[in-house]
PDB file of C-alpha atoms in Angstrom:
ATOM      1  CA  UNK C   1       2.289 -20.742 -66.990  1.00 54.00           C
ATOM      2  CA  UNK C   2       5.220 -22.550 -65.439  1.00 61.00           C
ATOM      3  CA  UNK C   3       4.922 -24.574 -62.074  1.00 50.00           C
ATOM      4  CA  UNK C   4       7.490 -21.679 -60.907  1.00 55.00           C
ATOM      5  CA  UNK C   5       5.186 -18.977 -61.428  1.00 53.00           C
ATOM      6  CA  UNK C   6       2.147 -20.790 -59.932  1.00 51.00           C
ATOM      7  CA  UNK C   7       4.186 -21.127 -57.157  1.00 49.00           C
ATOM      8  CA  UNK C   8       5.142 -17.767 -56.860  1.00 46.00           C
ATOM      9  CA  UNK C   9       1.854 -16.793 -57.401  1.00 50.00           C
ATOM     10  CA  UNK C  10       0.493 -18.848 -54.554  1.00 50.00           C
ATOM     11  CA  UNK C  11       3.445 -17.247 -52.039  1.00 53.00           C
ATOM     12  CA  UNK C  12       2.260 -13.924 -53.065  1.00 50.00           C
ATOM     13  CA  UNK C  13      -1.399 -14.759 -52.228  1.00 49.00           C
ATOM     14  CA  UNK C  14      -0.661 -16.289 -48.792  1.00 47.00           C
ATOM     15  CA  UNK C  15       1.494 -12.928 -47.694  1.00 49.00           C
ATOM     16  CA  UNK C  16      -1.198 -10.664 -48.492  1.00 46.00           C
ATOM     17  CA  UNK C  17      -3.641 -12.831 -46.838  1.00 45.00           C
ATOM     18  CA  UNK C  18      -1.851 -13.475 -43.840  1.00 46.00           C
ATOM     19  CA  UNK C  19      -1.020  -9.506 -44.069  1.00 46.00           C
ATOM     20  CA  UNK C  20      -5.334  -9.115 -44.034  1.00 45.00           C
ATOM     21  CA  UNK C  21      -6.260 -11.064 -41.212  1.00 48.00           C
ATOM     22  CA  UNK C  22      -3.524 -10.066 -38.625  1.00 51.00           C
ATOM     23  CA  UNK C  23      -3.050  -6.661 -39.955  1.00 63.00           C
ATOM     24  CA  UNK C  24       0.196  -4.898 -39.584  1.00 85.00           C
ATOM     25  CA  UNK C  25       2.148  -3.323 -36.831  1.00 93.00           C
ATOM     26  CA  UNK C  26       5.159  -2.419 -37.532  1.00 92.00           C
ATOM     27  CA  UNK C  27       5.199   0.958 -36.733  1.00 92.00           C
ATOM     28  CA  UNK C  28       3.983   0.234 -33.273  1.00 94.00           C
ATOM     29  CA  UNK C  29       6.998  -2.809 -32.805  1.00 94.00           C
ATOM     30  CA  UNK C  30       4.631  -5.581 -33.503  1.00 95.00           C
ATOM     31  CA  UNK C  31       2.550  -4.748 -29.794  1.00 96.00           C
ATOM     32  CA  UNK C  32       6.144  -4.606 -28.011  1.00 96.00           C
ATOM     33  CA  UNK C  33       5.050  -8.834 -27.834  1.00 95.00           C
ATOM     34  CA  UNK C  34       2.403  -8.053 -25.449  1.00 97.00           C
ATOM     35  CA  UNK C  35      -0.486  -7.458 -27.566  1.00 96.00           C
ATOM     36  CA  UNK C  36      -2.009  -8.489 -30.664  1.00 96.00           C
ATOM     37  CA  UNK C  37      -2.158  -6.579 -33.946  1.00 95.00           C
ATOM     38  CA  UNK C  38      -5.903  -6.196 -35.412  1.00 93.00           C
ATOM     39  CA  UNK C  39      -7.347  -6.058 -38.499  1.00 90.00           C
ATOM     40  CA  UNK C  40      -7.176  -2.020 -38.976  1.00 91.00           C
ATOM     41  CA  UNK C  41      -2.970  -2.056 -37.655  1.00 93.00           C
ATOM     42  CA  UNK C  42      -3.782  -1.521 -34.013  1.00 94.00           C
ATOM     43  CA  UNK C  43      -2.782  -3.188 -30.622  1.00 96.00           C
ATOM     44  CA  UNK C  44      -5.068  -4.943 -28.916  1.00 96.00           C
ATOM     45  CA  UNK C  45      -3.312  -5.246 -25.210  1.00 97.00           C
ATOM     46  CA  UNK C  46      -2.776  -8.320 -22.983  1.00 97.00           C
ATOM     47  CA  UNK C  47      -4.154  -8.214 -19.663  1.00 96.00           C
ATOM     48  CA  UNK C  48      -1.564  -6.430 -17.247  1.00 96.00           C
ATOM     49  CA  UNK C  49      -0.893  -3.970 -20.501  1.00 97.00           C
ATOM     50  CA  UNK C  50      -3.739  -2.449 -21.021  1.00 96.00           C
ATOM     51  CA  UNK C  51      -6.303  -4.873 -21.979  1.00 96.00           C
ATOM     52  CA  UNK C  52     -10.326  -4.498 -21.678  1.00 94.00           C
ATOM     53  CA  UNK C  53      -9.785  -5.909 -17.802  1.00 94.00           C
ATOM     54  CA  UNK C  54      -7.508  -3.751 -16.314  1.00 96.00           C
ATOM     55  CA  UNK C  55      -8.404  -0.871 -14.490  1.00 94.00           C
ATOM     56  CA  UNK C  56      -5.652   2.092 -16.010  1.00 95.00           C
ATOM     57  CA  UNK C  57      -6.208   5.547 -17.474  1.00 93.00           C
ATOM     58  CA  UNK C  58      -3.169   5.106 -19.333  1.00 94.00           C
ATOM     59  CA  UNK C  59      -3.036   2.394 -21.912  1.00 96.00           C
ATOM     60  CA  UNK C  60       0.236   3.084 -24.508  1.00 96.00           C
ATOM     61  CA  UNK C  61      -0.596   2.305 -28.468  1.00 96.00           C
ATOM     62  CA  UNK C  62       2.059  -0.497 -28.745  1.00 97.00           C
ATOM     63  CA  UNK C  63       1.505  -2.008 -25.711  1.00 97.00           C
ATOM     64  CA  UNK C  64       4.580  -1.330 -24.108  1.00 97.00           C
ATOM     65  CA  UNK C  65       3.686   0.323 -20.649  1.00 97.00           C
ATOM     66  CA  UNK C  66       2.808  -1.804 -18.058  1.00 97.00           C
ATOM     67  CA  UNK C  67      -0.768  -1.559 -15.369  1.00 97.00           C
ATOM     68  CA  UNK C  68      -0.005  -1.577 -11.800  1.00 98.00           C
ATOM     69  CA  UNK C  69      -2.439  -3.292  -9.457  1.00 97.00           C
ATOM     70  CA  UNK C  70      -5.795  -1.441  -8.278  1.00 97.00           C
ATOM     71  CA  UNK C  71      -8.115  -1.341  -5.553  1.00 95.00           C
ATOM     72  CA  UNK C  72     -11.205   0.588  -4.283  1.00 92.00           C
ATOM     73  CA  UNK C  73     -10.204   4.393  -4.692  1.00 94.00           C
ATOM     74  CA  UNK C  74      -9.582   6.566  -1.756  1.00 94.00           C
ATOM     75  CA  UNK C  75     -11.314   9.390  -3.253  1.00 89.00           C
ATOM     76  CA  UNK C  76     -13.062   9.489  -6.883  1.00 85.00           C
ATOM     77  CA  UNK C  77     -16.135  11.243  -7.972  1.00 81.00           C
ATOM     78  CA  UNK C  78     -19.280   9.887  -6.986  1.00 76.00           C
ATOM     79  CA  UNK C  79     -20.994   8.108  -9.795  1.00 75.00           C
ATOM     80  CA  UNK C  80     -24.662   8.729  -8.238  1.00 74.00           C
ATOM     81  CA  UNK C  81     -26.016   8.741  -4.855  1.00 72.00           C
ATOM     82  CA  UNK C  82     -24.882   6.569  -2.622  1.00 67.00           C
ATOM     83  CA  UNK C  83     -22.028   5.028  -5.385  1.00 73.00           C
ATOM     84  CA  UNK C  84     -18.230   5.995  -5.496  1.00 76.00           C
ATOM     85  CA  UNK C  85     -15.055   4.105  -4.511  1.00 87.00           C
ATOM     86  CA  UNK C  86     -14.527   2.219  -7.944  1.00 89.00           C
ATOM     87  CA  UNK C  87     -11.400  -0.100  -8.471  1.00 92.00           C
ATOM     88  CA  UNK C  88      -8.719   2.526  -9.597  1.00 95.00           C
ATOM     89  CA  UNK C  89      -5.031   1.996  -9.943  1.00 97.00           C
ATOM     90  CA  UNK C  90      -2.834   2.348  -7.482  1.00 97.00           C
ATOM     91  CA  UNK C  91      -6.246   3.436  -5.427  1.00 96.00           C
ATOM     92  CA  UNK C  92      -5.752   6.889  -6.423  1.00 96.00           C
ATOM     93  CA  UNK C  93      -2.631   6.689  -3.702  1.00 97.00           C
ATOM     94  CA  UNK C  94       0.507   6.497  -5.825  1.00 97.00           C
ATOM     95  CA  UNK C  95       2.136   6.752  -8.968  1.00 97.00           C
ATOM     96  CA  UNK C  96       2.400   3.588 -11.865  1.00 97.00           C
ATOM     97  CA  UNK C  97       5.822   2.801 -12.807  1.00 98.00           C
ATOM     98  CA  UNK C  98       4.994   1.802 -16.652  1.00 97.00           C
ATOM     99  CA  UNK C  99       8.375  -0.267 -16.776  1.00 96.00           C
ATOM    100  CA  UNK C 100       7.917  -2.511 -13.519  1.00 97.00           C
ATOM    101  CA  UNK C 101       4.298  -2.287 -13.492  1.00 97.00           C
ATOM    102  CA  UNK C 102       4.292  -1.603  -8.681  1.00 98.00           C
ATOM    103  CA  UNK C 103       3.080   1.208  -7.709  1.00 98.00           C
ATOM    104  CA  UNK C 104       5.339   3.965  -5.619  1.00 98.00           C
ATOM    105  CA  UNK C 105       2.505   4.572  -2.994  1.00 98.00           C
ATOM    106  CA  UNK C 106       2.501   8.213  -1.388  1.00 97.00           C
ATOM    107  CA  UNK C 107       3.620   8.611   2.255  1.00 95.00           C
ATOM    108  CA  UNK C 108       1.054   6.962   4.574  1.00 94.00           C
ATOM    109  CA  UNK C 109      -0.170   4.013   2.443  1.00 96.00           C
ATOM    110  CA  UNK C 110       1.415   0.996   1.617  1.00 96.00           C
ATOM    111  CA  UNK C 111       0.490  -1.890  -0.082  1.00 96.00           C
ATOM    112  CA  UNK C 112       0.443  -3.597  -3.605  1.00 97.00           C
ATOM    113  CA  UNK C 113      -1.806  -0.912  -4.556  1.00 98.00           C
ATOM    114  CA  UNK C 114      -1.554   1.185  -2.134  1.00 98.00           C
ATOM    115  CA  UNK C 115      -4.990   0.111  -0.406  1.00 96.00           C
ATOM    116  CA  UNK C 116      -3.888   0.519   3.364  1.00 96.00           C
ATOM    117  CA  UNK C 117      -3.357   3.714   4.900  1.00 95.00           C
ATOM    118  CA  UNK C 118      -0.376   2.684   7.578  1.00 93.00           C
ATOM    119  CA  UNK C 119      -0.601   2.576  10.997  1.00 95.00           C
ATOM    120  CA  UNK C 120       1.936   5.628  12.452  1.00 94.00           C
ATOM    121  CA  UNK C 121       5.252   4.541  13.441  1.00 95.00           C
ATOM    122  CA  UNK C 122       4.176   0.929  12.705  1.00 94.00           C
ATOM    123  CA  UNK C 123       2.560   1.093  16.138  1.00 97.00           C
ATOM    124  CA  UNK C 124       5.884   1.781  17.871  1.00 97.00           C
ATOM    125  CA  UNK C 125       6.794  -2.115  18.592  1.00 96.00           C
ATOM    126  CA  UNK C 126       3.833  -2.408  20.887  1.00 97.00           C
ATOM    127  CA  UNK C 127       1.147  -3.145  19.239  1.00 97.00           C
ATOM    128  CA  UNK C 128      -0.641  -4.390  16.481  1.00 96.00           C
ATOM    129  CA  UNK C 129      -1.524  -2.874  12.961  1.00 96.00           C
ATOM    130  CA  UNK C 130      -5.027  -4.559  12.327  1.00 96.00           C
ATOM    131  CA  UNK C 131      -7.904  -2.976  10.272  1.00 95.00           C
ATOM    132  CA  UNK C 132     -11.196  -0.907  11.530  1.00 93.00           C
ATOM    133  CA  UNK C 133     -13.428  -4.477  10.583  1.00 92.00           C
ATOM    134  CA  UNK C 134     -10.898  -6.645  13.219  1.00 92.00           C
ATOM    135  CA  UNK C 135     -10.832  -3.308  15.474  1.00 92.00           C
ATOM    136  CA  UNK C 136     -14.923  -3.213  15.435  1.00 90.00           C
ATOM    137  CA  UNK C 137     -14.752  -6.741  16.805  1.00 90.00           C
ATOM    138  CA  UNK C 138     -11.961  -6.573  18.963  1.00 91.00           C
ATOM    139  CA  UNK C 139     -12.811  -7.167  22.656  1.00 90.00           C
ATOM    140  CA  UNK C 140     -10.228  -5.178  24.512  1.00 90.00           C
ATOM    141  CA  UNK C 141     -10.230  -2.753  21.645  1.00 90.00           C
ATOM    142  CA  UNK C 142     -11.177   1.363  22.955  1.00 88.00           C
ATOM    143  CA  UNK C 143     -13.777   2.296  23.404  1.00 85.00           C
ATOM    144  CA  UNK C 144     -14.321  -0.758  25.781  1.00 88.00           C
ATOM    145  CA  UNK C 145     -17.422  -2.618  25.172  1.00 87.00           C
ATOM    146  CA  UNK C 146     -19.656  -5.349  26.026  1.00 83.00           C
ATOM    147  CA  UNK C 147     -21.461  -5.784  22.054  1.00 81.00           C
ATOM    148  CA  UNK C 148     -19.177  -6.552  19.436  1.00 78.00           C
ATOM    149  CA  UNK C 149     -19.554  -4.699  16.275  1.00 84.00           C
ATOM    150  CA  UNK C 150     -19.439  -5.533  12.712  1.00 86.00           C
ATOM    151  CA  UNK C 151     -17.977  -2.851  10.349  1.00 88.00           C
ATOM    152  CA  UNK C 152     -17.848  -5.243   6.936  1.00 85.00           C
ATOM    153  CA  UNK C 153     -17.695  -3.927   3.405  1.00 76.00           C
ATOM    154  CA  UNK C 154     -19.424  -6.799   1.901  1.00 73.00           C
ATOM    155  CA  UNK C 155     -21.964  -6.351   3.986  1.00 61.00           C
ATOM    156  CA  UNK C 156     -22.648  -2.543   3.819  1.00 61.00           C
ATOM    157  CA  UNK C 157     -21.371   0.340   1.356  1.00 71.00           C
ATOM    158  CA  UNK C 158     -20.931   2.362   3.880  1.00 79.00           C
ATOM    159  CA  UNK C 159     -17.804   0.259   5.488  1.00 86.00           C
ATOM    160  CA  UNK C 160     -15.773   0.658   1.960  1.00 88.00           C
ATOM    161  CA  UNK C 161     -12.792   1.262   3.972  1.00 90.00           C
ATOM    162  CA  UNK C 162     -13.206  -1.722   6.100  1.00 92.00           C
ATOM    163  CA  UNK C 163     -10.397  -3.172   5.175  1.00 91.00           C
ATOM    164  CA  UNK C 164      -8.431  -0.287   4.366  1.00 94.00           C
ATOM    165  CA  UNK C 165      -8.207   1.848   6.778  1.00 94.00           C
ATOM    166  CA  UNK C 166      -5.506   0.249   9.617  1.00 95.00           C
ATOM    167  CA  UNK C 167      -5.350   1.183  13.394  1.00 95.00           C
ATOM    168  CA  UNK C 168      -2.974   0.402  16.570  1.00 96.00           C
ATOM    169  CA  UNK C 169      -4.199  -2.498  18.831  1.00 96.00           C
ATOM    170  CA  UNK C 170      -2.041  -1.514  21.683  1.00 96.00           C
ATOM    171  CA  UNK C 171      -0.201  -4.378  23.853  1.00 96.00           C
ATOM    172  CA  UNK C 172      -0.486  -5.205  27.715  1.00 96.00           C
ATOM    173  CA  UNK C 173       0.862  -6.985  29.904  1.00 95.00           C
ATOM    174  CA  UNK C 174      -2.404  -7.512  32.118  1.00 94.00           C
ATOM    175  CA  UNK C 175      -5.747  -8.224  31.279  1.00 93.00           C
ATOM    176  CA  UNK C 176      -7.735  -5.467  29.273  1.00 93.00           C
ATOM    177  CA  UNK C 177     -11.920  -6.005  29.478  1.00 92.00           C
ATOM    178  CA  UNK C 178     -14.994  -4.836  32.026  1.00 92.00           C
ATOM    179  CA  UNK C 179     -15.157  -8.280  33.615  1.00 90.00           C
ATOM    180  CA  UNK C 180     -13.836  -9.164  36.953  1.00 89.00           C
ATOM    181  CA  UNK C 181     -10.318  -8.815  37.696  1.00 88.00           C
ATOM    182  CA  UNK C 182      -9.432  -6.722  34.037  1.00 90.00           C
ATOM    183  CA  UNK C 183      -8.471  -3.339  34.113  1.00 90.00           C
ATOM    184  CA  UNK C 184     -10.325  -1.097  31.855  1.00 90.00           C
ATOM    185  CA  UNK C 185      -6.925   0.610  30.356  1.00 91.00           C
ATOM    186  CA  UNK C 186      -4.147  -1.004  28.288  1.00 94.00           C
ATOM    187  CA  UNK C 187      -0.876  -1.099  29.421  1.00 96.00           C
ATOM    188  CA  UNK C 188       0.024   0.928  26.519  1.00 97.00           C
ATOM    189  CA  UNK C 189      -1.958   3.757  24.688  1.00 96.00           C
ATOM    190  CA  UNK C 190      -1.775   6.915  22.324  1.00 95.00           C
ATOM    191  CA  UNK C 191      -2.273   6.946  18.573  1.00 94.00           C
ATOM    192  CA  UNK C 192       0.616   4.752  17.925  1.00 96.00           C
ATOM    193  CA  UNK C 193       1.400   2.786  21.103  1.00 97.00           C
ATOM    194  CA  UNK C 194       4.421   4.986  22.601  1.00 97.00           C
ATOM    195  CA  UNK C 195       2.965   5.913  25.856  1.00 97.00           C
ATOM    196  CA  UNK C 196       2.938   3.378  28.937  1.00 97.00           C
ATOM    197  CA  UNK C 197       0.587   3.160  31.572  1.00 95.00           C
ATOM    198  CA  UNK C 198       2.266   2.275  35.189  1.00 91.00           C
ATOM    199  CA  UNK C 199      -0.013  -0.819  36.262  1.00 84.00           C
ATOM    200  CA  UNK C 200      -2.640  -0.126  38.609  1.00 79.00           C
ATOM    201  CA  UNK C 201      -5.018  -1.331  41.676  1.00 74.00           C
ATOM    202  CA  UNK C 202      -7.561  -0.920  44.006  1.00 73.00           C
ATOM    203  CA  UNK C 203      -7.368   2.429  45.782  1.00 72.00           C
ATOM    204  CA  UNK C 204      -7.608   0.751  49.351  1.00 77.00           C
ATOM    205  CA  UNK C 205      -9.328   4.219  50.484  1.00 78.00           C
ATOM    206  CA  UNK C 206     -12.184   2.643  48.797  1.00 72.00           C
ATOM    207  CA  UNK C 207     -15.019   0.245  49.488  1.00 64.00           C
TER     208      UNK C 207
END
């Protein structure tokens, strides 16, 4: 046997080893370059396309459609008593766009993956969008109170939404509190800030 054919031989060899350990994926365009090809001619998926870590329902065979972020989910299926709210993407609030890999969040909630629900008309320019665990803790916050609450998912599975769900801290321009010389309502009010209070004394008819 010529050196030729030995080395022809050996080429040979090589190809249909290398073809054995990576396996071949042709017909699913080589894992779009975002996954690798296993032994039996299937994708294994990068993370952000599918892999093992992502949270996605929808993982495509060549790798080729993107995950979008996730968060808790507004409203899955309780697992057992006591248990629900797993990471879900998009938080079960919007639709994946497989080619840019954001989610398109339905009306309301905003965020990478859509894990805030909005405050209404962005609190109408007079006030501030802040989330029930700052509002729980917030001083001049309504109700007014002395005791300042804590409303903290990591402390309590109960307060999932802690840091989801977003309210209106409303603006004044005088001091809001139940000490001495504050006035128990905020210069502005409603759901979303738009109504204003005229400011407000005394009533001298009083002692």
């Amino acid at each position: 046997m010529s050196v030729i054919h030995i080395y022809f031989l050996f080429a040979l060899y090589a190809c249909f080893l290398l073809a054995f350990v990576d396996g071949s994926c042709r017909e699913l365009n080589d894992c779009s370059g975002h996954g690798r090809c296993t032994l039996n001619s299937k994708c294994e998926c990068f993370e952000g396309w599918g892999s093992d870590l992502d949270f996605t329902k929808v993982v495509a065979p060549d790798c080729s459609a993107r995950v979008c972020p996730s968060d808790l989910s507004w409203g899955d299926m309780s697992t057992r008593d006591g248990e629900a709210h797993q990471r879900a993407e998009c938080s079960d609030k919007g639709v994946c766009n497989r080619a840019t890999g954001k989610c398109e969040c339905e009306a309301g909630y905003e965020g990478a993956a859509c894990q805030r629900k909005g405050c209404v008309n962005d609190c109408s320019g007079h006030g501030t969008c802040v989330t029930m665990e700052r509002l729980a803790k917030e001083y001049t916050a309504f109700p007014l109170s002395a005791v300042s609450y804590v409303y903290d998912s990591s402390n309590s599975s109960i307060a999932w939404d802690s840091k989801k769900q977003m309210a209106c801290l409303c603006e004044s321009s005088w001091a809001v509190g139940l000490a001495a010389g504050e006035t128990q309502a905020a210069e502005y009010f409603g759901m979303d800030c738009s109504l204003r209070r005229c400011p407000s004394a005394d009533n001298p008819r009083t002692t």
